[in-house]
XYZ file of C-alpha atoms in Angstrom:
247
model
C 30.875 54.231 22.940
C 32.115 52.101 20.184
C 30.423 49.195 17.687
C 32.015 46.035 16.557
C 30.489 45.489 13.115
C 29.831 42.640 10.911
C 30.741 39.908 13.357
C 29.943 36.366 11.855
C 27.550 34.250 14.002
C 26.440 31.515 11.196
C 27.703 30.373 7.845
C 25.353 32.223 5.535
C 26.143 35.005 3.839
C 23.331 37.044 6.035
C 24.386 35.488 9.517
C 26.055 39.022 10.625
C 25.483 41.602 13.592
C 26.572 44.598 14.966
C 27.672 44.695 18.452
C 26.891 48.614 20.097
C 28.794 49.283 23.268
C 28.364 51.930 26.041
C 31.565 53.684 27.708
C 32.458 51.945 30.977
C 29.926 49.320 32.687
C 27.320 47.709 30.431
C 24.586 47.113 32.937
C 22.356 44.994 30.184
C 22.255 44.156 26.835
C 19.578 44.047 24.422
C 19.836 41.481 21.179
C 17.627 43.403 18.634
C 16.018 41.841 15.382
C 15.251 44.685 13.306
C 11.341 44.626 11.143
C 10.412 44.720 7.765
C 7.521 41.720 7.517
C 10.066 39.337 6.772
C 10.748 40.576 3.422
C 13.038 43.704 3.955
C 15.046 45.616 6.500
C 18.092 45.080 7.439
C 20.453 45.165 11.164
C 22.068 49.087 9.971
C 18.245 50.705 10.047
C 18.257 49.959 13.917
C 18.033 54.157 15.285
C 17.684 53.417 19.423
C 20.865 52.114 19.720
C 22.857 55.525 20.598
C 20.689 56.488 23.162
C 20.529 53.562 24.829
C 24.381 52.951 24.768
C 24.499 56.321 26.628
C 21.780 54.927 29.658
C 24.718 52.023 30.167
C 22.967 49.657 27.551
C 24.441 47.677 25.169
C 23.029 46.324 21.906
C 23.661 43.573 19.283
C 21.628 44.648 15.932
C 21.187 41.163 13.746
C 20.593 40.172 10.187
C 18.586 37.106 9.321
C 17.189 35.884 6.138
C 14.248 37.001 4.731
C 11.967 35.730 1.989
C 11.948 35.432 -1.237
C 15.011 33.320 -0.327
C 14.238 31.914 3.076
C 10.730 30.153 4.064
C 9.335 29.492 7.617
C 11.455 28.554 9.860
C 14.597 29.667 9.058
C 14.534 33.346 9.567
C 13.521 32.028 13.379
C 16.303 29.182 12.945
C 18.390 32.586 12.282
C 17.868 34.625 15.339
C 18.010 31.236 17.332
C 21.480 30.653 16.232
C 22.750 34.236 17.013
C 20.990 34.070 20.161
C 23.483 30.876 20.904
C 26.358 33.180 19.187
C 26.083 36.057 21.764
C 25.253 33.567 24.811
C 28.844 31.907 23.561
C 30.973 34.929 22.786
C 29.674 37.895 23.630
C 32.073 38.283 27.182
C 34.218 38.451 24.560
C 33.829 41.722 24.276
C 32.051 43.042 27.693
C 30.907 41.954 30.341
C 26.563 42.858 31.011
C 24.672 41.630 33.733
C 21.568 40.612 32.272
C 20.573 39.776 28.443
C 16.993 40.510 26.974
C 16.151 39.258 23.353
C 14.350 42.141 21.770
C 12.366 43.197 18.633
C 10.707 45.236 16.226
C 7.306 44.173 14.484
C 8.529 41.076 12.215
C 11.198 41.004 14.619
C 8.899 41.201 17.254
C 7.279 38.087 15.970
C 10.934 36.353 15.718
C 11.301 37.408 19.839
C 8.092 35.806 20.813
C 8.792 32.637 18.849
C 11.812 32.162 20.616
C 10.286 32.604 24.144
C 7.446 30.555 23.367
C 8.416 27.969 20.923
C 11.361 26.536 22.963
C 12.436 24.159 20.841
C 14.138 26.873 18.600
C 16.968 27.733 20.902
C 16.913 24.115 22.543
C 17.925 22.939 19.208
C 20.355 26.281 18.910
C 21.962 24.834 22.378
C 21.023 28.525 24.327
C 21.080 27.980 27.819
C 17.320 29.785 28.379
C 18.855 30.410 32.339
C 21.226 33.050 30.508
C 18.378 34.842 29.049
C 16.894 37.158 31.733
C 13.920 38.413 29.415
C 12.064 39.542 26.373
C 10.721 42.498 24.483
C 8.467 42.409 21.961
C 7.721 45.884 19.781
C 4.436 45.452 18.124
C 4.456 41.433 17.853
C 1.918 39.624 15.534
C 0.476 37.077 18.005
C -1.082 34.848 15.428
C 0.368 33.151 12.811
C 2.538 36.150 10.948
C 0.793 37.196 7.431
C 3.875 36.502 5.138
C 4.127 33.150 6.381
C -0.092 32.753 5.507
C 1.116 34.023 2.206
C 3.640 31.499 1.432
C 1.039 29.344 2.642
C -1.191 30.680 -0.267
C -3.829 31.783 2.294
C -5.142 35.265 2.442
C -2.565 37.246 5.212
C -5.176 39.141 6.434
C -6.626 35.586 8.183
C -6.402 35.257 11.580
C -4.747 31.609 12.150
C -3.225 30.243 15.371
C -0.667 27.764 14.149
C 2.932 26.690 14.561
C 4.219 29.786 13.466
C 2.094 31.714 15.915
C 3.300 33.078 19.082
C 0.468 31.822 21.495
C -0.549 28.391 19.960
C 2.803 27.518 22.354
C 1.829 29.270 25.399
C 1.239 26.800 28.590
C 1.370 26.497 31.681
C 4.617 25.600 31.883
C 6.313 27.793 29.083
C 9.694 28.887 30.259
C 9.834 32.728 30.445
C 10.472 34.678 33.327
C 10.042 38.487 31.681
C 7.909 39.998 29.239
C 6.726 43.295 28.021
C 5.245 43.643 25.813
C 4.203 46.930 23.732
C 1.785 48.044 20.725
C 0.885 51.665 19.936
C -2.896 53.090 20.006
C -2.609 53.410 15.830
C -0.902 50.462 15.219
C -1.591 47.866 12.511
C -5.347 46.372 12.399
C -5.393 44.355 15.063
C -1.981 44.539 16.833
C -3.190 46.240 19.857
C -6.135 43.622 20.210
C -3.932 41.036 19.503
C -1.252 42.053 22.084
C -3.956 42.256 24.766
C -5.082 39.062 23.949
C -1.655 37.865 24.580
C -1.502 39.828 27.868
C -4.796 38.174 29.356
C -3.959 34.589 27.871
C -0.716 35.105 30.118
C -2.096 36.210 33.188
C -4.704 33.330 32.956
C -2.615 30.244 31.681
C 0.905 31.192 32.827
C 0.613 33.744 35.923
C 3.757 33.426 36.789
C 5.253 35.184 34.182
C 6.487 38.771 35.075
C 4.344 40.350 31.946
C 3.780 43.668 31.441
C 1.903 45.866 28.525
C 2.441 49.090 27.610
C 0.338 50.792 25.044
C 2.747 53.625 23.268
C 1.519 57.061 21.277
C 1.404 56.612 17.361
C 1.402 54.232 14.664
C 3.249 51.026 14.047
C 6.255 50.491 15.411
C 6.606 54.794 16.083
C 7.914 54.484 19.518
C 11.568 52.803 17.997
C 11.788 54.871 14.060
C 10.871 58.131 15.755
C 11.699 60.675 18.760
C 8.898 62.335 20.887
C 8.323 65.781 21.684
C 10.901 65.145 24.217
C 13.562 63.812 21.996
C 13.679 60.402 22.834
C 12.528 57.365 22.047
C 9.124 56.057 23.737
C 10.285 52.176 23.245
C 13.649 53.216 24.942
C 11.610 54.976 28.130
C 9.527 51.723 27.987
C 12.759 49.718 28.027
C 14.579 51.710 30.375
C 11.489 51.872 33.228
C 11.246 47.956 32.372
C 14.680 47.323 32.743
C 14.911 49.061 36.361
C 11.867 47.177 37.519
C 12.759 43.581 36.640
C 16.222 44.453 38.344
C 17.011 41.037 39.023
């Protein structure tokens, strides 16, 4: 296993990720957009990527910018742009069959904009055919709450908006794969909102290979923390996901 770390994929000071490599074949690769509500966190926090890297997966941990200094869009301009980096140079450095644009929480939210809001990586120039799926680790659906605050609106609101997920669901919208997963003591909300999600799907855009999987613990637990087992629930989801949409 190695890691290539701190490759540039923007001009900005924060437009850096960290490339995480099995031994031999790299089956798929995950890009991963770590959480923090937009306001902290940072690509070195990610803890799934050594387990995965020893299933055959590789993984590209990215930094974007975060309030106070960036407003809505650009953290989603951000992951856009490395999306179009690893598209562009990732072969580079192995070769993967598939690529799935991943998440966790904030980053979630960053994921699901990208499937969903399609002119993000249309503007990026990403080639959606090269993007075989997405994974979403305890998503807000509706607008996110630190972009209500900058709005000066109360985040607890629920508002369905241009910075929300499903306001650009359709029947057309241009995703092949997506699971989707929340925990049963998630965030107020979350779980309910992610169900939402699932049903709006499987009424509006059935042709979407969308799954849900409801995970063991609070927020985001199945990605900072190891089972009883001693693995990672989000990497079993990802794994059993993974062999099912096998392409």
């Amino acid at each position: 296993m190695r890691t290539i770390n701190d490759l540039q994929y923007g001009p900005g000071k924060e437009h850096l990720l960290d490339i995480h490599l099995p031994d031999g074949q790299c089956h798929d690769f995950v890009v991963w957009f770590h959480g923090g509500g937009l306001e902290y966190g940072n690509r070195k926090e990610i803890k799934i990527h050594e387990d995965l890297m020893k299933q055959g997966v590789g993984i590209a941990s990215v930094e974007y910018r975060m309030y106070p200094d960036a407003k809505f869009p650009d953290f989603v301009e951000d992951c856009a742009l490395a999306v179009k980096w690893l598209t562009d140079h990732l072969r580079e450095y192995t070769e993967y069959r598939r690529l799935f644009v991943s998440g966790q929480s904030a980053g979630a939210w960053l994921t699901l904009m990208l499937a969903f809001d399609e002119h993000y990586l249309e503007d990026a120039g990403v080639d959606r055919s090269e993007i075989a799926g997405f994974v979403s680790d305890s998503s807000q659906i509706t607008t996110h709450f630190r972009v209500l605050k900058e709005r000066g609106l109360d985040s607890r609101l629920e508002r369905i908006d241009d910075a929300a997920p499903i306001y650009f669901l359709t029947e057309n919208s241009n995703v092949n794969n997506l699971l989707l997963i929340s925990y049963d003591e998630d965030m107020p909300c979350r779980p309910e909102q992610n169900q939402l999600f699932l049903k709006s799907i499987q009424r509006i855009c059935p042709r979407i290979n969308v799954q849900l999987v409801m995970l063991p613990g609070g927020h985001c637990n199945g990605s900072t923390a190891r089972n009883e087992a001693g693995t990672f629930d989000f990497n079993d989801a990802l794994i059993r996901y993974l062999q099912e949409t096998n392409l």
